[in-house]
Amino acid sequence: MITYEMIYEASNGDISALNSLIKQFQYQINILATKKIISNEKVKYIIDVDLRDQLVSKIIDLTLGFDPFPKYDGDVENE
Amino acid sequence: MLISDNEKLIVIKQFESLCKKSFANVVKNYYARQAVLCERNVLYDELERCCVSDNYFKRQYVYYVNEIPVIIESRKIAFMLTKLNEERRKIILLYYFAGFKDNTISLLLNIPRATIQYRRSRALIELKELFSGGTII
């Protein structure tokens, strides 16, 4: 399960937290990257490695640029 | 900065929702890119049609005009050129197959440039008639 601490540490560049975050999304990534292939009248399911890698790199990209503090609609920063 | 458990939950939800949206976009872009590549990619056997082959051992017809060899690959054209008179054939060969200009041809054949131009145009009309199967006047 994803925890706040995990997100916070990962957004600050902690590699182990980032890895555990990727692990949490692994199931979802595998489902999205799965392709159905029909060869010799048999149905096969394969994981598109390119797409999987793109999704993993997207998580890393998002996490490193994520602000781990709550934002509300119409939020105004107080000075 | 201290945040409550409720706010932590909000951050987690925001992060998950952001990830889901981004995943959807990545997958959409990936398949769109794949579709474009499928349209533009060319199969190897289709590439062979565009390749250039060597003509070393192909049958060629060689005419000599003032000791300049002029090579013609088409058998039909080579045959039709034999039907033209010698002067016109020389001009056609030098202009269209050897790539000389009218001025150069006039120097090579010792004929005025205007005559070259006239004979060339006449020879073309003649060839056109020969190819269309008509008779030459």
Coordinates of C-alpha atoms in Angstrom, one line a residue, chain A residues 1-5 7 21 25 28-29 32-35 48 50-51 54-56 58-59 62-63 66-72, chain B residues 1-4 6-16 18-31 33-34:
Chain A
M1 CA 0.0 0.0 0.0
I2 CA 1.2 3.5 -0.8
T3 CA 2.0 5.6 2.3
Y4 CA 2.5 9.3 2.6
E5 CA 6.0 8.8 3.9
I7 CA 5.7 9.6 -1.5
L21 CA 6.6 3.1 -5.0
F25 CA 2.3 0.4 -9.3
Q28 CA -1.2 -1.6 -12.8
I29 CA 1.8 -1.1 -15.2
L32 CA -1.5 -1.5 -19.1
A33 CA 1.5 -2.9 -21.0
T34 CA -0.1 -6.3 -21.7
K35 CA -0.8 -7.0 -25.3
D48 CA 5.3 -4.7 -24.2
D50 CA 8.9 -0.5 -24.3
L51 CA 5.5 0.6 -23.0
Q54 CA 7.9 4.3 -20.5
L55 CA 5.3 3.9 -17.7
V56 CA 8.0 3.3 -15.1
K58 CA 6.8 8.4 -16.1
I59 CA 6.3 7.4 -12.5
L62 CA 6.0 12.5 -11.8
T63 CA 7.3 11.6 -8.3
F66 CA 5.5 16.1 -7.1
D67 CA 4.8 18.5 -4.3
P68 CA 4.0 16.2 -1.2
F69 CA 1.6 18.8 0.4
P70 CA -2.1 18.8 0.0
K71 CA -3.6 21.3 -2.5
Y72 CA -7.2 22.4 -2.4
Chain B
M1 CA 5.5 21.4 8.2
L2 CA 3.2 19.0 10.1
I3 CA 0.2 17.6 8.3
S4 CA -2.7 15.6 9.7
N6 CA -6.5 13.3 6.7
E7 CA -4.3 15.6 4.7
K8 CA -1.9 12.7 4.2
L9 CA -4.7 10.7 2.7
I10 CA -5.5 13.6 0.4
V11 CA -1.9 13.7 -0.9
I12 CA -2.0 10.0 -1.5
K13 CA -5.2 10.3 -3.5
Q14 CA -3.9 13.2 -5.4
F15 CA -0.7 11.3 -6.3
E16 CA -2.6 8.2 -7.4
L18 CA -2.1 12.1 -11.1
C19 CA -0.4 8.8 -11.9
K20 CA -3.6 7.2 -13.4
K21 CA -4.1 10.2 -15.7
S22 CA -0.5 10.2 -16.8
F23 CA -0.6 6.5 -17.4
A24 CA -3.6 6.9 -19.6
N25 CA -1.8 9.6 -21.6
V26 CA 1.4 7.6 -21.9
V27 CA -0.6 4.5 -23.2
K28 CA -2.6 6.7 -25.6
N29 CA 0.5 8.4 -27.0
Y30 CA 2.3 5.1 -27.3
Y31 CA -0.4 3.5 -29.4
R33 CA 3.0 6.6 -32.2
Q34 CA 2.8 2.9 -33.1

